[in-house]
Coordinates of C-alpha atoms and ligand atoms in Angstrom, one line a residue:
M210 CA 0.0 0.0 0.0
P211 CA 1.2 3.5 -0.7
N212 CA 1.8 5.6 2.4
I213 CA -1.3 7.8 2.3
N214 CA -1.3 11.0 4.3
W215 CA -4.8 11.2 5.7
F216 CA -5.0 15.0 6.2
P217 CA -8.6 16.3 6.4
G218 CA -8.9 17.0 2.7
H219 CA -8.0 13.5 1.8
M220 CA -10.4 12.1 4.3
A221 CA -13.3 14.0 2.9
K222 CA -12.4 12.9 -0.6
A223 CA -12.0 9.3 0.4
R224 CA -15.4 9.4 2.1
N225 CA -17.1 11.0 -0.9
Q226 CA -15.6 8.4 -3.2
V227 CA -16.8 5.6 -1.0
Q228 CA -20.3 7.1 -0.7
E229 CA -20.6 7.5 -4.5
K230 CA -19.7 3.9 -5.0
L231 CA -22.0 2.7 -2.2
K232 CA -25.0 3.9 -4.2
Q233 CA -24.2 1.2 -6.7
V234 CA -24.0 -1.8 -4.4
D235 CA -26.5 -4.0 -2.5
L236 CA -24.1 -4.8 0.3
V237 CA -20.7 -4.1 1.8
L238 CA -17.9 -6.4 2.7
E239 CA -16.1 -4.5 5.5
I240 CA -12.6 -6.0 5.6
V241 CA -10.7 -5.8 8.9
D242 CA -7.6 -7.5 10.3
A243 CA -8.6 -10.3 12.7
R244 CA -5.7 -9.5 15.0
I245 CA -7.1 -6.0 15.6
P246 CA -10.8 -6.0 14.5
E247 CA -11.7 -2.7 16.0
A248 CA -8.4 -0.9 15.7
S249 CA -8.4 -1.7 12.0
R250 CA -11.8 -0.2 11.4
N251 CA -12.5 3.3 10.1
P252 CA -13.9 5.3 12.9
M253 CA -16.8 6.6 10.8
M254 CA -17.7 3.4 9.1
N255 CA -21.2 3.1 10.6
Q256 CA -22.1 6.6 9.5
I257 CA -20.6 6.1 6.0
V258 CA -22.2 2.8 5.3
G259 CA -25.5 3.7 7.0
Q260 CA -28.2 1.0 6.7
K261 CA -26.6 -0.9 3.8
P262 CA -26.3 -4.6 4.7
R263 CA -22.8 -5.5 5.7
I264 CA -20.6 -8.5 6.2
M265 CA -17.8 -8.1 8.7
V266 CA -14.9 -10.0 7.1
L267 CA -12.2 -10.8 9.6
N268 CA -9.2 -11.4 7.3
K269 CA -5.8 -12.7 8.2
Q270 CA -7.4 -15.4 10.3
D271 CA -4.3 -17.4 10.0
L272 CA -2.3 -14.8 12.0
A273 CA -5.0 -14.3 14.7
D274 CA -5.7 -16.2 17.9
P275 CA -8.6 -18.6 17.0
Q276 CA -10.4 -18.2 20.4
A277 CA -10.3 -14.5 20.1
T278 CA -11.6 -14.6 16.6
A279 CA -14.5 -16.8 17.7
R280 CA -15.4 -14.1 20.3
W281 CA -15.1 -11.3 17.8
L282 CA -17.4 -13.1 15.4
R283 CA -20.0 -13.5 18.1
Y284 CA -19.6 -9.9 19.1
Y285 CA -20.3 -8.6 15.5
Q286 CA -23.2 -11.1 15.1
D287 CA -24.7 -9.8 18.3
Q288 CA -24.5 -6.3 16.9
G289 CA -26.6 -7.6 13.9
F290 CA -23.9 -7.9 11.3
A291 CA -23.2 -11.0 9.3
A292 CA -19.6 -12.0 10.1
L293 CA -17.0 -14.3 8.8
A294 CA -13.3 -15.1 9.4
I295 CA -11.1 -15.8 6.4
D296 CA -7.5 -16.2 5.3
A297 CA -7.4 -14.5 1.9
Q298 CA -3.7 -15.1 1.5
H299 CA -4.2 -18.8 1.3
A300 CA -7.7 -18.6 -0.1
K301 CA -9.3 -20.2 2.9
R302 CA -13.1 -19.9 3.6
L303 CA -13.4 -17.2 0.9
N304 CA -16.1 -19.2 -0.9
Q305 CA -18.3 -18.7 2.1
I306 CA -18.6 -15.0 1.3
S307 CA -21.0 -15.5 -1.5
A308 CA -23.2 -17.9 0.4
L309 CA -23.3 -15.5 3.3
A310 CA -24.2 -12.7 1.0
R311 CA -27.1 -14.7 -0.5
K312 CA -28.3 -15.5 3.0
L313 CA -28.1 -11.9 4.1
M314 CA -29.9 -10.7 1.0
A315 CA -32.4 -13.5 0.7
A316 CA -35.4 -11.2 0.7
K317 CA -34.0 -9.0 -2.1
L318 CA -33.2 -12.1 -4.2
E319 CA -36.7 -13.4 -3.7
K320 CA -38.1 -10.1 -4.8
Q321 CA -36.0 -10.1 -8.0
K322 CA -37.2 -13.7 -8.7
A323 CA -40.8 -12.7 -8.2
R324 CA -40.3 -9.9 -10.8
G325 CA -39.3 -12.6 -13.3
I326 CA -35.5 -12.2 -13.1
R327 CA -34.2 -15.7 -13.7
N328 CA -30.7 -15.4 -12.2
P329 CA -30.9 -12.6 -9.7
S330 CA -27.5 -11.3 -8.6
L331 CA -26.0 -9.1 -5.9
R332 CA -23.5 -6.4 -6.1
A333 CA -21.0 -5.7 -3.4
M334 CA -17.9 -3.7 -2.6
C335 CA -15.0 -4.2 -0.3
I336 CA -14.2 -1.4 2.1
G337 CA -11.4 -1.1 4.7
I338 CA -8.3 0.8 5.9
P339 CA -5.0 0.2 4.0
N340 CA -3.3 -3.2 4.4
V341 CA -6.2 -5.2 5.8
G342 CA -6.1 -7.3 2.6
K343 CA -8.8 -5.8 0.4
S344 CA -6.8 -6.4 -2.9
T345 CA -6.0 -9.9 -1.9
V346 CA -9.6 -10.7 -1.2
L347 CA -10.6 -9.2 -4.6
N348 CA -7.9 -11.0 -6.5
R349 CA -8.7 -14.4 -4.9
L350 CA -12.4 -14.1 -5.1
V351 CA -12.8 -13.3 -8.8
K352 CA -12.6 -15.7 -11.6
K353 CA -10.9 -13.4 -14.0
N354 CA -14.0 -12.7 -16.1
I355 CA -15.0 -9.1 -15.8
A356 CA -18.6 -8.3 -16.1
V357 CA -19.2 -4.8 -17.5
V358 CA -22.7 -3.7 -16.7
G359 CA -24.2 -0.4 -17.5
N360 CA -27.8 0.6 -18.2
R361 CA -29.1 -0.1 -14.8
P362 CA -30.4 2.6 -12.5
G363 CA -27.7 3.9 -10.2
V364 CA -25.0 2.0 -12.0
T365 CA -22.3 4.0 -13.7
K366 CA -21.8 3.0 -17.3
N367 CA -18.5 1.2 -17.9
Q368 CA -18.1 0.6 -14.2
Q369 CA -16.3 -2.7 -14.0
W370 CA -17.7 -5.5 -12.0
L371 CA -15.8 -8.6 -11.2
K372 CA -17.8 -11.7 -11.2
V373 CA -17.4 -14.0 -8.2
D374 CA -20.1 -16.4 -9.3
D375 CA -23.5 -16.3 -10.9
S376 CA -25.1 -14.6 -7.9
L377 CA -22.3 -12.1 -6.8
A378 CA -20.3 -9.4 -8.5
L379 CA -17.8 -7.1 -6.9
L380 CA -16.8 -3.6 -7.7
D381 CA -13.4 -3.7 -9.2
T382 CA -11.8 -1.2 -6.9
P383 CA -12.1 -1.3 -3.1
G384 CA -13.1 1.6 -0.9
I385 CA -10.1 2.8 1.1
L386 CA -10.7 4.7 4.3
W387 CA -8.5 5.9 7.1
P388 CA -7.8 4.2 10.5
K389 CA -8.2 5.9 13.8
F390 CA -5.0 7.8 14.6
D391 CA -5.9 9.9 17.6
D392 CA -5.5 7.1 20.1
Q393 CA -1.9 6.1 20.9
L394 CA -2.7 2.5 21.8
I395 CA -4.6 2.0 18.5
G396 CA -1.6 3.5 16.7
Q397 CA 0.7 0.9 18.4
K398 CA -1.6 -1.9 17.4
L399 CA -1.7 -0.7 13.8
A400 CA 2.1 -0.4 13.8
L401 CA 2.8 -3.8 15.4
T402 CA 0.6 -5.6 12.8
G403 CA 2.1 -3.6 9.9
A404 CA -1.0 -1.7 9.0
I405 CA 0.8 1.6 9.0
A406 CA 4.1 2.5 7.4
D407 CA 7.2 2.1 9.5
S408 CA 8.3 5.6 8.9
V409 CA 5.4 7.1 10.9
F410 CA 6.0 5.5 14.3
Q411 CA 8.9 5.0 16.7
E412 CA 10.1 1.4 16.8
D413 CA 11.2 1.6 20.4
T414 CA 7.7 2.5 21.7
V415 CA 5.9 0.0 19.4
G416 CA 8.5 -2.8 20.1
L417 CA 8.1 -2.2 23.9
Y418 CA 4.4 -2.3 23.6
G419 CA 4.7 -5.6 21.7
L420 CA 7.1 -7.1 24.2
D421 CA 5.0 -6.2 27.1
F422 CA 1.9 -7.6 25.4
F423 CA 3.4 -10.9 24.5
Q424 CA 5.1 -11.2 28.0
T425 CA 1.6 -10.7 29.6
H426 CA -0.6 -12.6 27.2
Y427 CA 1.4 -15.1 25.3
P428 CA 4.4 -15.7 27.7
Q429 CA 5.1 -19.3 26.6
A430 CA 5.4 -18.2 23.0
L431 CA 7.7 -15.3 23.8
R432 CA 9.9 -17.5 26.1
R433 CA 10.3 -20.1 23.4
A434 CA 11.0 -17.6 20.6
Y435 CA 14.0 -16.1 22.4
Q436 CA 14.9 -18.9 24.8
L437 CA 14.2 -16.7 27.9
T438 CA 14.6 -17.9 31.4
A439 CA 12.0 -17.7 34.1
D440 CA 14.1 -14.9 35.6
D441 CA 14.1 -13.0 32.3
M442 CA 10.3 -13.4 32.2
A443 CA 9.9 -11.9 35.6
L444 CA 11.6 -8.6 34.5
S445 CA 9.6 -5.5 33.6
A446 CA 9.2 -5.1 29.8
P447 CA 11.9 -2.3 29.5
D448 CA 14.4 -4.4 31.5
L449 CA 13.5 -7.5 29.4
M450 CA 14.2 -5.4 26.3
V451 CA 17.7 -4.7 27.6
V452 CA 18.3 -8.4 28.2
L453 CA 17.0 -9.2 24.8
A454 CA 19.2 -6.7 23.1
K455 CA 22.2 -8.4 24.6
K456 CA 20.9 -11.9 23.9
L457 CA 20.3 -11.1 20.3
G458 CA 23.9 -9.7 19.9
F459 CA 22.8 -6.1 19.7
G460 CA 24.8 -5.0 22.8
D461 CA 23.1 -2.1 24.3
N462 CA 21.2 -1.2 21.2
Y463 CA 17.7 -1.2 22.6
N464 CA 16.2 0.0 19.3
R465 CA 17.5 -2.9 17.3
A466 CA 15.9 -5.3 19.8
A467 CA 12.6 -3.4 19.5
E468 CA 12.8 -3.5 15.8
R469 CA 13.3 -7.3 16.0
V470 CA 10.3 -7.8 18.2
I471 CA 8.1 -6.0 15.7
F472 CA 9.6 -8.0 12.8
D473 CA 9.2 -11.3 14.6
A474 CA 5.6 -10.5 15.7
R475 CA 4.6 -9.7 12.1
Q476 CA 6.4 -12.9 10.9
G477 CA 4.4 -15.0 13.3
K478 CA 7.4 -16.0 15.4
F479 CA 5.2 -15.8 18.5
G480 CA 2.5 -17.8 16.9
P481 CA -1.0 -16.5 16.1
F482 CA -2.1 -13.6 18.3
T483 CA -4.9 -11.1 18.8
L484 CA -4.2 -7.7 20.4
E485 CA -7.7 -6.8 21.6
V486 CA -11.0 -8.4 22.6
P487 CA -14.5 -6.9 22.6
D488 CA -15.0 -4.3 25.3
D489 CA -17.8 -6.1 27.0
D490 CA -15.9 -9.4 27.0
A491 CA -15.8 -10.5 30.6
E492 CA -12.9 -12.9 30.0
G493 CA -10.6 -10.0 29.0
L494 CA -7.6 -10.6 26.9
Ligands
GDP216 P1 -5.1 -3.8 1.0 O1 -4.2 -2.6 1.2 O2 -6.2 -3.8 2.0 O3 -5.5 -4.0 -0.4 O4 -4.2 -5.0 1.4 P2 -3.4 -6.1 0.5 O5 -4.4 -7.0 -0.2 O6 -2.4 -5.4 -0.3 O7 -2.7 -7.0 1.7 C1 -1.7 -6.4 2.5 C2 -0.7 -7.5 3.0 O8 -1.4 -8.5 3.8 C3 -0.1 -8.2 1.8 O9 1.3 -8.5 2.1 C4 -0.9 -9.5 1.8 O10 -0.1 -10.6 1.2 C5 -1.2 -9.8 3.2 N1 -2.4 -10.5 3.4 C6 -3.6 -10.3 2.9 N2 -4.5 -11.2 3.3 C7 -3.9 -12.0 4.2 C8 -4.3 -13.2 5.0 O11 -5.4 -13.6 5.0 N3 -3.3 -13.8 5.7 C9 -2.0 -13.3 5.7 N4 -1.1 -13.9 6.5 N5 -1.6 -12.2 5.0 C10 -2.5 -11.6 4.2

């Protein structure tokens, strides 16, 4: 993804573009990163999408903690969304999107049938912040054939639609919106998972956040990854970072250790993880 500067003018433009496209679709696939389902959402998503039916697509399921993903799916379903976890990279569970769309839109499809349309079909678009996997979803879902459809109310002529199957077509370009930046913790989650460009955050802060997180929530995985002792694990995160820098051969270069923690987290060295659970989840993280 290009490094987009989301200053207010850009935000308004992005929003307008998405709202223009929304007029042409029956439903929305909101793509989020399953490791940070809320932090990877656009803060104005509900206002922008309005009443349009929506499927919450928790992508990068392969990188996320399966138990947390199950809780997030329940959370979105409880809020009245259709929700699904997928791994677009390895084309896993993608085929369930179309079936879920048909289920969600059953009433509309029935209406079309009643009007004599023999093969009723649905139009959808992907929306999400940069790097959640929108392009990957699009590329994996479509079977190459491009359906160009004009002459339909509300549909721009020559707008390209990518055919997923006989009952679902996707807009050829995804809607790109901005993440929440005003909250430091959210920024750290976005940085640790690679959703925002490395040039816009400080590695030492993000690395320390990551180390502290894994030390608290996935201690076994962290211990194994760096062969840490029980005594190491009992240290505070900043002290542990100092030990880690030495252990990794970086001497007292704390920043290099922090960079390595970020790199290893993204590479999956600590196994699958999820950085947040729903607010009202009594079990906590
Ligand atoms: P976009 O900016 O939303 O269009 O995101 P991209 O489709 O360009 O994906 C961003 C990065 O995430 C790329 O490196 C993809 O290979 C990777 N990616 C996308 N989906 C998945 C997934 O389900 N699992 C994993 N592990 N990586 C993914």
